[in-house]
PDB file of C-alpha atoms in Angstrom:
ATOM      1  CA  MET A   1       0.000   0.000   0.000  1.00  0.00           C
ATOM      2  CA  ILE A   2       1.234   3.482  -0.893  1.00  0.00           C
ATOM      3  CA  THR A   3       0.623   6.117   1.755  1.00  0.00           C
ATOM      4  CA  ALA A   4       1.581   9.686   2.619  1.00  0.00           C
ATOM      5  CA  HIS A   5       4.408   9.671   5.131  1.00  0.00           C
ATOM      6  CA  LYS A   6       5.998  13.071   5.596  1.00  0.00           C
ATOM      7  CA  SER A   7       4.307  16.009   7.300  1.00  0.00           C
ATOM      8  CA  VAL A   8       1.082  14.091   7.839  1.00  0.00           C
ATOM      9  CA  ASP A   9       2.885  11.844  10.333  1.00  0.00           C
ATOM     10  CA  ARG A  10       3.794  14.932  12.317  1.00  0.00           C
ATOM     11  CA  TYR A  11       0.208  16.124  12.424  1.00  0.00           C
ATOM     12  CA  LEU A  12      -1.080  12.695  13.334  1.00  0.00           C
ATOM     13  CA  SER A  13       1.388  12.683  16.222  1.00  0.00           C
ATOM     14  CA  ILE A  14       0.207  16.124  17.291  1.00  0.00           C
ATOM     15  CA  LEU A  15      -3.394  14.963  17.140  1.00  0.00           C
ATOM     16  CA  ALA A  16      -2.645  11.862  19.230  1.00  0.00           C
ATOM     17  CA  ILE A  17      -0.719  13.868  21.826  1.00  0.00           C
ATOM     18  CA  GLY A  18      -3.460  16.478  22.012  1.00  0.00           C
ATOM     19  CA  LEU A  19      -6.194  13.929  22.478  1.00  0.00           C
ATOM     20  CA  LEU A  20      -4.141  12.101  25.099  1.00  0.00           C
ATOM     21  CA  GLY A  21      -3.617  15.358  26.937  1.00  0.00           C
ATOM     22  CA  LEU A  22      -7.326  16.060  26.809  1.00  0.00           C
ATOM     23  CA  ALA A  23      -8.108  12.618  28.226  1.00  0.00           C
ATOM     24  CA  LEU A  24      -5.606  13.039  31.033  1.00  0.00           C
ATOM     25  CA  ALA A  25      -6.903  16.511  31.762  1.00  0.00           C
ATOM     26  CA  GLY A  26     -10.362  15.070  32.201  1.00  0.00           C
ATOM     27  CA  CYS A  27      -9.098  13.270  35.294  1.00  0.00           C
ATOM     28  CA  ALA A  28      -7.785  16.482  36.857  1.00  0.00           C
ATOM     29  CA  ALA A  29      -9.629  19.162  38.761  1.00  0.00           C
ATOM     30  CA  GLU A  30      -8.626  21.820  36.211  1.00  0.00           C
ATOM     31  CA  PRO A  31      -8.965  20.469  32.632  1.00  0.00           C
ATOM     32  CA  ASP A  32      -6.337  21.894  30.285  1.00  0.00           C
ATOM     33  CA  ARG A  33      -8.243  22.944  27.166  1.00  0.00           C
ATOM     34  CA  GLU A  34      -5.164  24.460  25.536  1.00  0.00           C
ATOM     35  CA  ASN A  35      -4.087  21.106  24.130  1.00  0.00           C
ATOM     36  CA  LEU A  36      -7.109  20.595  21.894  1.00  0.00           C
ATOM     37  CA  SER A  37      -6.919  24.199  20.738  1.00  0.00           C
ATOM     38  CA  LEU A  38      -3.291  23.657  19.736  1.00  0.00           C
ATOM     39  CA  VAL A  39      -4.197  20.534  17.780  1.00  0.00           C
ATOM     40  CA  LYS A  40      -6.848  22.428  15.833  1.00  0.00           C
ATOM     41  CA  GLN A  41      -4.388  25.218  15.063  1.00  0.00           C
ATOM     42  CA  GLN A  42      -1.872  22.720  13.763  1.00  0.00           C
ATOM     43  CA  LEU A  43      -4.469  21.001  11.597  1.00  0.00           C
ATOM     44  CA  ARG A  44      -5.577  24.299  10.093  1.00  0.00           C
ATOM     45  CA  HIS A  45      -1.969  25.150   9.358  1.00  0.00           C
ATOM     46  CA  TYR A  46      -1.499  21.739   7.756  1.00  0.00           C
ATOM     47  CA  VAL A  47      -4.142  22.686   5.196  1.00  0.00           C
ATOM     48  CA  THR A  48      -3.500  26.406   4.752  1.00  0.00           C
ATOM     49  CA  SER A  49       0.268  25.909   4.403  1.00  0.00           C
ATOM     50  CA  GLY A  50      -0.278  23.626   1.423  1.00  0.00           C
ATOM     51  CA  ASP A  51       1.237  20.594   3.164  1.00  0.00           C
ATOM     52  CA  TYR A  52      -2.028  18.660   2.988  1.00  0.00           C
ATOM     53  CA  GLU A  53      -2.432  19.274  -0.732  1.00  0.00           C
ATOM     54  CA  ARG A  54       1.188  18.356  -1.390  1.00  0.00           C
ATOM     55  CA  GLU A  55       0.844  15.082   0.540  1.00  0.00           C
ATOM     56  CA  ILE A  56      -2.258  14.183  -1.451  1.00  0.00           C
ATOM     57  CA  ALA A  57      -0.559  15.087  -4.725  1.00  0.00           C
ATOM     58  CA  ALA A  58       2.418  12.868  -3.895  1.00  0.00           C
ATOM     59  CA  VAL A  59       0.198   9.827  -3.328  1.00  0.00           C
ATOM     60  CA  ALA A  60      -1.904  10.564  -6.412  1.00  0.00           C
ATOM     61  CA  GLN A  61       1.219  10.947  -8.531  1.00  0.00           C
ATOM     62  CA  ALA A  62       2.473   7.556  -7.364  1.00  0.00           C
ATOM     63  CA  ALA A  63      -0.937   6.133  -8.248  1.00  0.00           C
ATOM     64  CA  GLU A  64      -0.753   7.673 -11.721  1.00  0.00           C
ATOM     65  CA  HIS A  65       2.687   6.186 -12.354  1.00  0.00           C
ATOM     66  CA  TYR A  66       1.523   2.778 -11.218  1.00  0.00           C
ATOM     67  CA  LEU A  67      -1.638   2.969 -13.297  1.00  0.00           C
ATOM     68  CA  SER A  68       0.213   3.941 -16.472  1.00  0.00           C
ATOM     69  CA  ALA A  69       2.710   1.102 -16.007  1.00  0.00           C
ATOM     70  CA  ARG A  70      -0.035  -1.385 -15.170  1.00  0.00           C
ATOM     71  CA  VAL A  71      -2.030  -0.582 -18.299  1.00  0.00           C
ATOM     72  CA  ALA A  72       1.081  -0.615 -20.483  1.00  0.00           C
ATOM     73  CA  GLY A  73       1.707  -4.182 -19.349  1.00  0.00           C
ATOM     74  CA  ASN A  74      -1.854  -5.300 -19.985  1.00  0.00           C
ATOM     75  CA  THR A  75      -2.957  -7.575 -22.797  1.00  0.00           C
ATOM     76  CA  PRO A  76      -4.093  -5.428 -25.754  1.00  0.00           C
ATOM     77  CA  GLY A  77      -7.840  -5.093 -26.054  1.00  0.00           C
ATOM     78  CA  THR A  78      -8.634  -5.961 -22.437  1.00  0.00           C
ATOM     79  CA  SER A  79      -8.426  -2.525 -20.802  1.00  0.00           C
ATOM     80  CA  ASP A  80     -12.212  -2.315 -20.757  1.00  0.00           C
ATOM     81  CA  ARG A  81     -12.184  -4.980 -18.020  1.00  0.00           C
ATOM     82  CA  LEU A  82      -9.829  -2.987 -15.816  1.00  0.00           C
ATOM     83  CA  ALA A  83     -11.161  -0.615 -13.186  1.00  0.00           C
ATOM     84  CA  ILE A  84     -10.192   1.690 -10.358  1.00  0.00           C
ATOM     85  CA  VAL A  85     -12.196   2.297  -7.178  1.00  0.00           C
ATOM     86  CA  LEU A  86     -12.267   5.620  -5.358  1.00  0.00           C
ATOM     87  CA  ASP A  87     -13.752   6.615  -2.020  1.00  0.00           C
ATOM     88  CA  ILE A  88     -15.648   9.920  -2.048  1.00  0.00           C
ATOM     89  CA  ASP A  89     -15.385  11.987   1.141  1.00  0.00           C
ATOM     90  CA  ASP A  90     -11.865  13.387   1.523  1.00  0.00           C
ATOM     91  CA  THR A  91     -10.705  11.236  -1.356  1.00  0.00           C
ATOM     92  CA  ALA A  92     -12.633  12.502  -4.388  1.00  0.00           C
ATOM     93  CA  LEU A  93     -14.464  15.376  -2.698  1.00  0.00           C
ATOM     94  CA  SER A  94     -13.292  17.565   0.178  1.00  0.00           C
ATOM     95  CA  THR A  95     -15.264  17.943   3.404  1.00  0.00           C
ATOM     96  CA  TRP A  96     -13.033  20.809   4.538  1.00  0.00           C
ATOM     97  CA  PRO A  97     -15.800  23.466   4.418  1.00  0.00           C
ATOM     98  CA  SER A  98     -17.978  21.404   6.757  1.00  0.00           C
ATOM     99  CA  LEU A  99     -15.038  20.596   9.036  1.00  0.00           C
ATOM    100  CA  MET A 100     -14.312  24.309   9.392  1.00  0.00           C
ATOM    101  CA  ALA A 101     -17.982  25.188   9.935  1.00  0.00           C
ATOM    102  CA  ASN A 102     -18.127  22.643  12.777  1.00  0.00           C
ATOM    103  CA  ASP A 103     -14.684  23.345  14.250  1.00  0.00           C
ATOM    104  CA  PHE A 104     -13.723  19.729  13.402  1.00  0.00           C
ATOM    105  CA  GLY A 105     -16.801  18.312  15.117  1.00  0.00           C
ATOM    106  CA  LEU A 106     -19.408  15.940  13.686  1.00  0.00           C
ATOM    107  CA  ILE A 107     -22.988  17.172  13.778  1.00  0.00           C
ATOM    108  CA  LYS A 108     -25.315  14.338  12.890  1.00  0.00           C
ATOM    109  CA  ASN A 109     -28.511  16.317  12.323  1.00  0.00           C
ATOM    110  CA  GLY A 110     -29.811  19.761  11.489  1.00  0.00           C
ATOM    111  CA  GLY A 111     -29.215  22.148   8.635  1.00  0.00           C
ATOM    112  CA  CYS A 112     -25.919  23.171   7.110  1.00  0.00           C
ATOM    113  CA  THR A 113     -24.776  26.781   7.090  1.00  0.00           C
ATOM    114  CA  ILE A 114     -21.440  27.496   5.397  1.00  0.00           C
ATOM    115  CA  PRO A 115     -19.084  29.012   6.402  1.00  0.00           C
ATOM    116  CA  GLN A 116     -20.250  30.048   9.862  1.00  0.00           C
ATOM    117  CA  GLY A 117     -21.868  26.719  10.802  1.00  0.00           C
ATOM    118  CA  PRO A 118     -23.217  24.579  12.174  1.00  0.00           C
ATOM    119  CA  CYS A 119     -23.379  22.060   9.356  1.00  0.00           C
ATOM    120  CA  GLY A 120     -25.214  18.773   9.886  1.00  0.00           C
ATOM    121  CA  TRP A 121     -23.634  15.858   8.036  1.00  0.00           C
ATOM    122  CA  PRO A 122     -26.799  14.736   6.182  1.00  0.00           C
ATOM    123  CA  ALA A 123     -27.501  18.337   5.137  1.00  0.00           C
ATOM    124  CA  TRP A 124     -23.900  18.700   3.908  1.00  0.00           C
ATOM    125  CA  GLN A 125     -24.340  15.700   1.628  1.00  0.00           C
ATOM    126  CA  GLU A 126     -27.657  17.037   0.346  1.00  0.00           C
ATOM    127  CA  ARG A 127     -26.069  20.381  -0.536  1.00  0.00           C
ATOM    128  CA  GLY A 128     -23.971  18.688  -3.214  1.00  0.00           C
ATOM    129  CA  GLN A 129     -21.369  21.451  -3.116  1.00  0.00           C
ATOM    130  CA  ALA A 130     -18.257  19.660  -1.883  1.00  0.00           C
ATOM    131  CA  PRO A 131     -15.236  20.759  -3.944  1.00  0.00           C
ATOM    132  CA  ALA A 132     -13.113  18.293  -5.851  1.00  0.00           C
ATOM    133  CA  ILE A 133      -9.778  17.094  -4.567  1.00  0.00           C
ATOM    134  CA  GLU A 134      -7.896  18.020  -7.700  1.00  0.00           C
ATOM    135  CA  SER A 135      -5.200  15.343  -7.594  1.00  0.00           C
ATOM    136  CA  THR A 136      -7.842  12.630  -7.340  1.00  0.00           C
ATOM    137  CA  ARG A 137      -9.838  14.128 -10.189  1.00  0.00           C
ATOM    138  CA  ALA A 138      -6.706  14.078 -12.349  1.00  0.00           C
ATOM    139  CA  LEU A 139      -6.183  10.418 -11.464  1.00  0.00           C
ATOM    140  CA  ALA A 140      -9.760   9.573 -12.420  1.00  0.00           C
ATOM    141  CA  GLN A 141      -9.347  11.389 -15.726  1.00  0.00           C
ATOM    142  CA  LEU A 142      -6.119   9.532 -16.453  1.00  0.00           C
ATOM    143  CA  ALA A 143      -7.838   6.218 -15.763  1.00  0.00           C
ATOM    144  CA  GLN A 144     -10.600   7.087 -18.197  1.00  0.00           C
ATOM    145  CA  ASP A 145      -8.100   8.266 -20.815  1.00  0.00           C
ATOM    146  CA  LEU A 146      -6.405   4.873 -20.502  1.00  0.00           C
ATOM    147  CA  GLY A 147      -9.738   3.131 -21.062  1.00  0.00           C
ATOM    148  CA  LEU A 148     -10.382   2.013 -17.476  1.00  0.00           C
ATOM    149  CA  ALA A 149     -13.717   2.081 -15.685  1.00  0.00           C
ATOM    150  CA  VAL A 150     -13.988   4.373 -12.675  1.00  0.00           C
ATOM    151  CA  PHE A 151     -16.168   3.333  -9.735  1.00  0.00           C
ATOM    152  CA  PHE A 152     -16.950   5.199  -6.527  1.00  0.00           C
ATOM    153  CA  ILE A 153     -17.660   3.154  -3.398  1.00  0.00           C
ATOM    154  CA  THR A 154     -18.757   5.370  -0.536  1.00  0.00           C
ATOM    155  CA  GLY A 155     -20.068   4.998   2.979  1.00  0.00           C
ATOM    156  CA  ARG A 156     -22.825   7.460   2.130  1.00  0.00           C
ATOM    157  CA  HIS A 157     -26.303   5.963   2.120  1.00  0.00           C
ATOM    158  CA  GLU A 158     -28.558   5.370  -0.859  1.00  0.00           C
ATOM    159  CA  ARG A 159     -30.853   8.297  -0.100  1.00  0.00           C
ATOM    160  CA  PHE A 160     -28.005  10.632  -1.023  1.00  0.00           C
ATOM    161  CA  ARG A 161     -27.480   9.084  -4.481  1.00  0.00           C
ATOM    162  CA  ASP A 162     -28.877  11.943  -6.556  1.00  0.00           C
ATOM    163  CA  ALA A 163     -27.136  14.666  -4.534  1.00  0.00           C
ATOM    164  CA  THR A 164     -23.843  12.739  -4.572  1.00  0.00           C
ATOM    165  CA  ALA A 165     -23.961  12.033  -8.306  1.00  0.00           C
ATOM    166  CA  GLN A 166     -24.757  15.675  -9.050  1.00  0.00           C
ATOM    167  CA  ASN A 167     -21.934  16.810  -6.749  1.00  0.00           C
ATOM    168  CA  LEU A 168     -19.433  14.534  -8.487  1.00  0.00           C
ATOM    169  CA  ARG A 169     -20.406  15.852 -11.908  1.00  0.00           C
ATOM    170  CA  ALA A 170     -20.396  19.467 -10.750  1.00  0.00           C
ATOM    171  CA  ALA A 171     -16.902  18.914  -9.313  1.00  0.00           C
ATOM    172  CA  GLY A 172     -15.636  17.673 -12.675  1.00  0.00           C
ATOM    173  CA  TYR A 173     -15.960  13.901 -12.370  1.00  0.00           C
ATOM    174  CA  ASP A 174     -17.574  12.813 -15.626  1.00  0.00           C
ATOM    175  CA  GLY A 175     -17.971   9.492 -17.360  1.00  0.00           C
ATOM    176  CA  TRP A 176     -17.570   7.260 -14.324  1.00  0.00           C
ATOM    177  CA  ARG A 177     -19.010   3.768 -14.600  1.00  0.00           C
ATOM    178  CA  GLY A 178     -20.746   3.340 -11.266  1.00  0.00           C
ATOM    179  CA  LEU A 179     -21.585   4.782  -7.847  1.00  0.00           C
ATOM    180  CA  VAL A 180     -22.016   2.294  -4.986  1.00  0.00           C
ATOM    181  CA  LEU A 181     -23.727   3.516  -1.808  1.00  0.00           C
ATOM    182  CA  GLN A 182     -24.899   1.725   1.307  1.00  0.00           C
ATOM    183  CA  PRO A 183     -28.547   0.643   1.401  1.00  0.00           C
ATOM    184  CA  ALA A 184     -30.575   2.890   3.680  1.00  0.00           C
ATOM    185  CA  ASP A 185     -31.124   0.199   6.311  1.00  0.00           C
ATOM    186  CA  GLU A 186     -27.521  -1.030   6.490  1.00  0.00           C
ATOM    187  CA  HIS A 187     -25.020  -0.091   9.187  1.00  0.00           C
ATOM    188  CA  HIS A 188     -21.665  -1.825   9.597  1.00  0.00           C
ATOM    189  CA  PRO A 189     -19.145  -1.924  12.475  1.00  0.00           C
ATOM    190  CA  SER A 190     -16.435  -1.093   9.951  1.00  0.00           C
ATOM    191  CA  ALA A 191     -16.445   0.403   6.476  1.00  0.00           C
ATOM    192  CA  THR A 192     -14.369  -2.607   5.463  1.00  0.00           C
ATOM    193  CA  ASP A 193     -17.366  -4.871   6.087  1.00  0.00           C
ATOM    194  CA  TYR A 194     -19.253  -3.027   3.372  1.00  0.00           C
ATOM    195  CA  LYS A 195     -16.565  -1.918   0.932  1.00  0.00           C
ATOM    196  CA  GLY A 196     -14.695  -5.219   0.644  1.00  0.00           C
ATOM    197  CA  PRO A 197     -17.804  -7.147  -0.507  1.00  0.00           C
ATOM    198  CA  ALA A 198     -18.741  -4.233  -2.806  1.00  0.00           C
ATOM    199  CA  ARG A 199     -15.398  -4.592  -4.600  1.00  0.00           C
ATOM    200  CA  GLN A 200     -15.849  -8.350  -4.701  1.00  0.00           C
ATOM    201  CA  LYS A 201     -19.183  -7.847  -6.461  1.00  0.00           C
ATOM    202  CA  LEU A 202     -17.473  -5.751  -9.122  1.00  0.00           C
ATOM    203  CA  GLU A 203     -14.999  -8.578  -9.648  1.00  0.00           C
ATOM    204  CA  GLN A 204     -17.873 -11.006 -10.032  1.00  0.00           C
ATOM    205  CA  GLU A 205     -19.223  -8.729 -12.746  1.00  0.00           C
ATOM    206  CA  GLY A 206     -15.965  -9.221 -14.631  1.00  0.00           C
ATOM    207  CA  TYR A 207     -13.879  -6.235 -13.595  1.00  0.00           C
ATOM    208  CA  VAL A 208     -10.249  -6.395 -12.506  1.00  0.00           C
ATOM    209  CA  ILE A 209      -9.721  -3.703  -9.865  1.00  0.00           C
ATOM    210  CA  VAL A 210      -6.155  -2.602 -10.389  1.00  0.00           C
ATOM    211  CA  LEU A 211      -6.249   0.348  -7.978  1.00  0.00           C
ATOM    212  CA  ASN A 212      -8.221   1.278  -4.859  1.00  0.00           C
ATOM    213  CA  MET A 213      -7.698   4.682  -3.230  1.00  0.00           C
ATOM    214  CA  GLY A 214      -9.151   6.127  -0.030  1.00  0.00           C
ATOM    215  CA  ASP A 215      -8.337   8.290   2.972  1.00  0.00           C
ATOM    216  CA  GLN A 216      -9.136   5.627   5.611  1.00  0.00           C
ATOM    217  CA  GLU A 217      -7.509   2.263   6.224  1.00  0.00           C
ATOM    218  CA  SER A 218     -11.040   0.841   6.270  1.00  0.00           C
ATOM    219  CA  ASP A 219     -11.479   2.045   2.662  1.00  0.00           C
ATOM    220  CA  LEU A 220      -8.615  -0.193   1.617  1.00  0.00           C
ATOM    221  CA  ALA A 221      -8.767  -3.276   3.823  1.00  0.00           C
ATOM    222  CA  GLY A 222     -10.661  -6.352   2.744  1.00  0.00           C
ATOM    223  CA  GLY A 223      -8.820  -7.210  -0.454  1.00  0.00           C
ATOM    224  CA  HIS A 224     -10.233  -7.294  -3.973  1.00  0.00           C
ATOM    225  CA  ALA A 225      -7.788  -4.777  -5.438  1.00  0.00           C
ATOM    226  CA  GLU A 226      -4.334  -5.259  -6.883  1.00  0.00           C
ATOM    227  CA  ARG A 227      -2.897  -2.100  -5.315  1.00  0.00           C
ATOM    228  CA  THR A 228      -4.065   0.342  -2.658  1.00  0.00           C
ATOM    229  CA  PHE A 229      -3.179   4.003  -2.145  1.00  0.00           C
ATOM    230  CA  LYS A 230      -3.833   5.777   1.167  1.00  0.00           C
ATOM    231  CA  LEU A 231      -4.406   9.536   1.208  1.00  0.00           C
ATOM    232  CA  PRO A 232      -3.620  11.525   4.377  1.00  0.00           C
ATOM    233  CA  ASN A 233      -6.459  12.329   6.771  1.00  0.00           C
ATOM    234  CA  PRO A 234      -5.535  13.444  10.295  1.00  0.00           C
ATOM    235  CA  PHE A 235      -8.962  15.040  10.817  1.00  0.00           C
ATOM    236  CA  TYR A 236     -11.091  12.004  11.738  1.00  0.00           C
ATOM    237  CA  LEU A 237     -11.046   8.211  11.792  1.00  0.00           C
ATOM    238  CA  ILE A 238     -13.622   5.808  10.354  1.00  0.00           C
ATOM    239  CA  PRO A 239     -13.159   2.237  11.652  1.00  0.00           C
TER     240      PRO A 239
END
């Protein structure tokens, strides 16, 4: 698996230290709230400094090189059976506006007001205004130029299909082969429990998944892809 490994490691360490400090402070009479504030400052700087974008671009570039070499070594005339799989949130589309509106929190219900917040997660998906992550969009375009099918497998639920599809197209993702969402009544302990079988189903339909890219380990675990590429995400964790 290819993963970002430079500045993101530093920010992940900062996040872990900050959260540990917050937990320890909870046991004291005077909780130290400075630690969490520092973590948030560092995360904002990670994005505004350009480090986040550069880390993503490095992984995407490695994915592009692999994809070009993989297709070049393929049997002529069979590229239409090759495919790549992309996650959506913080892989293909950025949730940064909602993260900022909520001060890195997760609000499960209510409306979504950008930029001042709050922004409920369902309402954010319904807005269909998440911006593209440019390096991922370039990778998707390269895959299509090489004759590969592009699939999105997301943890979003089926009721957000229309809004998600419209958002992808508005963000510049055109010509993709399929969008796989969770059925409305399904909930899994781990994203792997859903995404692994979803990739397996694509294989059963005759596709060879040569590349799978996501921002969570749970996007990539479970097999059914020749190569995986992990984008940085120190903002939240999905098991």
